[in-house]
CSV table of C-alpha atoms in Angstrom, one decimal:
chain,number,residue,atom,x,y,z
A,30,MET,CA,-10.6,-2.2,12.6
A,31,HIS,CA,-7.8,-0.9,10.7
A,32,ALA,CA,-7.6,1.6,7.8
A,33,PHE,CA,-4.4,1.0,5.5
A,34,LEU,CA,-5.3,4.3,3.7
A,35,HIS,CA,-3.2,7.6,3.4
A,36,GLY,CA,-6.1,9.8,3.1
A,37,SER,CA,-8.0,8.6,6.1
A,38,ALA,CA,-5.6,9.9,8.6
A,39,ALA,CA,-7.4,12.7,9.1
A,40,ILE,CA,-10.8,11.5,9.0
A,41,PHE,CA,-9.5,8.8,11.7
A,42,ALA,CA,-7.4,10.9,13.8
A,43,ALA,CA,-9.5,11.2,16.5
A,44,ASN,CA,-10.6,7.7,16.5
A,45,ALA,CA,-8.8,4.9,18.6
A,46,SER,CA,-10.3,2.0,17.1
A,47,VAL,CA,-8.5,2.7,13.8
A,48,PHE,CA,-4.8,2.4,13.0
A,49,VAL,CA,-3.7,4.0,10.0
A,50,PHE,CA,-0.3,3.0,8.1
A,51,SER,CA,0.8,5.1,5.2
A,52,MET,CA,4.1,4.3,3.0
A,53,HIS,CA,4.5,6.8,0.3
A,54,GLY,CA,7.0,9.0,-1.2
A,55,GLU,CA,7.8,11.8,1.0
A,56,LYS,CA,7.6,14.6,-1.6
A,57,ASN,CA,4.5,13.4,-3.0
A,58,PHE,CA,1.2,15.1,-3.2
A,59,PRO,CA,-0.4,16.2,-0.8
A,60,PHE,CA,2.6,18.3,0.2
A,61,HIS,CA,1.2,18.8,3.6
A,62,LYS,CA,0.3,15.1,4.9
A,63,PHE,CA,-1.9,14.7,7.9
A,64,PRO,CA,-0.1,12.3,10.2
A,65,ALA,CA,-0.9,8.8,10.4
A,66,ASP,CA,-0.3,6.3,13.1
A,67,LEU,CA,2.2,5.0,11.6
A,68,ASP,CA,4.1,7.3,8.3
A,69,VAL,CA,6.9,5.8,6.4
A,70,ALA,CA,8.1,8.3,4.2
A,71,LEU,CA,10.3,7.4,1.3
A,72,PRO,CA,12.4,9.5,-0.5
A,73,ASP,CA,12.6,9.8,-3.9
A,74,GLY,CA,13.5,7.0,-6.5
A,75,THR,CA,12.9,4.5,-3.9
A,76,GLY,CA,13.3,1.1,-5.5
A,77,ASP,CA,11.9,-2.4,-5.0
A,78,GLU,CA,14.5,-3.5,-2.2
A,79,ASP,CA,14.2,-0.7,-0.2
A,80,TYR,CA,10.5,-0.2,-0.3
A,81,LEU,CA,9.9,-4.1,0.5
A,82,ARG,CA,12.3,-3.9,2.9
A,83,ALA,CA,10.7,-0.8,4.9
A,84,LEU,CA,7.2,-2.8,4.2
A,85,ALA,CA,8.5,-5.8,6.1
A,86,ASP,CA,9.8,-3.6,8.8
A,87,HIS,CA,7.1,-1.8,9.6
A,88,LEU,CA,4.2,-4.0,8.4
A,89,PRO,CA,4.2,-6.0,11.9
A,90,ALA,CA,2.7,-2.5,13.9
A,91,VAL,CA,-0.5,-3.3,11.6
A,92,PHE,CA,-1.0,-6.5,13.2
A,93,GLU,CA,0.2,-5.5,16.6
A,94,PHE,CA,-2.8,-3.5,16.5
A,95,ARG,CA,-5.1,-6.6,16.5
A,96,PRO,CA,-7.3,-5.2,13.6
A,97,ASP,CA,-10.7,-6.8,12.7
A,98,LEU,CA,-10.3,-5.6,9.3
A,99,ILE,CA,-7.9,-4.3,6.9
A,100,LEU,CA,-8.7,-1.3,4.2
A,101,TYR,CA,-5.9,-1.9,1.9
A,102,GLN,CA,-5.1,1.2,-0.5
A,103,ALA,CA,-3.1,-0.8,-3.1
A,104,GLY,CA,-1.8,2.3,-4.9
A,105,VAL,CA,0.1,1.9,-8.0
A,106,ASP,CA,1.7,5.0,-8.0
A,107,PRO,CA,5.0,3.7,-6.6
A,108,LEU,CA,5.3,2.5,-10.2
A,109,ALA,CA,8.7,4.1,-12.0
A,110,GLU,CA,6.6,5.2,-14.8
A,111,ASP,CA,4.1,7.1,-12.4
A,112,LYS,CA,4.6,10.7,-13.2
A,113,LEU,CA,3.4,12.0,-9.8
A,114,GLY,CA,4.8,9.0,-7.2
A,115,ARG,CA,8.1,9.8,-7.4
A,116,LEU,CA,9.0,6.2,-6.4
A,117,SER,CA,10.6,3.8,-8.6
A,118,LEU,CA,8.9,0.3,-8.3
A,119,THR,CA,8.8,-2.2,-10.9
A,120,HIS,CA,5.5,-4.6,-11.4
A,121,SER,CA,7.7,-7.2,-9.7
A,122,GLY,CA,8.3,-5.0,-6.6
A,123,LEU,CA,4.2,-3.9,-6.6
A,124,ILE,CA,3.3,-7.9,-7.0
A,125,GLN,CA,5.7,-8.7,-4.1
A,126,ARG,CA,4.5,-5.7,-1.8
A,127,ASP,CA,0.5,-7.1,-2.8
A,128,GLN,CA,1.7,-10.5,-1.8
A,129,ALA,CA,3.1,-9.3,1.3
A,130,VAL,CA,0.1,-7.6,2.5
A,131,LEU,CA,-2.5,-10.1,1.3
A,132,TYR,CA,-0.5,-13.0,2.3
A,133,ALA,CA,-0.1,-11.7,5.7
A,134,CYS,CA,-3.5,-10.8,6.2
A,135,LYS,CA,-5.0,-14.3,4.9
A,136,GLY,CA,-2.5,-15.9,7.4
A,137,ARG,CA,-3.8,-14.4,10.6
A,138,GLY,CA,-7.6,-14.6,9.5
A,139,ILE,CA,-8.1,-11.0,8.7
A,140,PRO,CA,-10.4,-9.9,5.8
A,141,VAL,CA,-9.3,-7.2,3.4
A,142,SER,CA,-11.5,-4.7,1.7
A,143,MET,CA,-9.2,-3.6,-1.3
A,144,ALA,CA,-9.1,-0.5,-3.7
A,145,ILE,CA,-6.9,0.9,-6.2
A,146,GLY,CA,-5.1,4.5,-6.4
A,147,GLY,CA,-2.4,6.4,-8.2
A,148,GLY,CA,-2.3,5.5,-11.7
A,149,TYR,CA,-0.4,8.2,-13.4
A,150,ALA,CA,1.8,6.1,-15.6
A,151,ASP,CA,3.2,7.3,-19.2
A,152,PRO,CA,2.2,5.1,-20.7
A,153,ILE,CA,-1.1,4.8,-18.8
A,154,GLU,CA,-0.7,0.7,-19.5
A,155,ALA,CA,1.7,0.3,-17.0
A,156,SER,CA,-0.9,1.7,-14.4
A,157,VAL,CA,-3.5,-0.8,-15.8
A,158,THR,CA,-0.8,-3.5,-15.8
A,159,ALA,CA,-0.4,-2.8,-12.2
A,160,TYR,CA,-3.7,-2.7,-11.0
A,161,SER,CA,-4.5,-6.2,-13.0
A,162,ASN,CA,-1.5,-7.8,-11.0
A,163,THR,CA,-3.0,-6.5,-7.8
A,164,TYR,CA,-6.3,-8.2,-8.6
A,165,ARG,CA,-4.1,-11.3,-10.0
A,166,VAL,CA,-2.3,-11.6,-6.4
A,167,ALA,CA,-5.6,-11.3,-4.7
A,168,LYS,CA,-7.4,-14.2,-7.1
A,169,LYS,CA,-4.5,-16.5,-6.9
A,170,LEU,CA,-4.5,-16.3,-3.2
A,171,HIS,CA,-8.2,-17.3,-2.7
A,172,ARG,CA,-8.1,-19.3,-6.0
A,173,PHE,CA,-11.4,-17.8,-7.3
């Protein structure tokens, strides 16, 4: 089993059958973060290129764990318009993130349960678009 959730680090800390991978803004809430199995803390203003490079560098560790299931917290707070996320991704960058994660899981035959998070963009429509794009990636991948 694998949890792909930041807040789950504390819940699963003593459970060796769960691997928690978190990519997040290093100065983002919560300010005191419970350590995950793999934390990638990104500096304020990180954009698409650096974010996607960090994901490509660290995502293989998830699959080295040999998970039976991925719980994917597809947060949209890395979006540049998000008031709390402190990162600077574009919609295209978030789409590429979702493609990287979901296609890698599908290619390995690992089922994914997906949840959304974040969503404090100004204007809020930017968050709604980002949520919709995540599900568009999943739909295209699975051809519903």
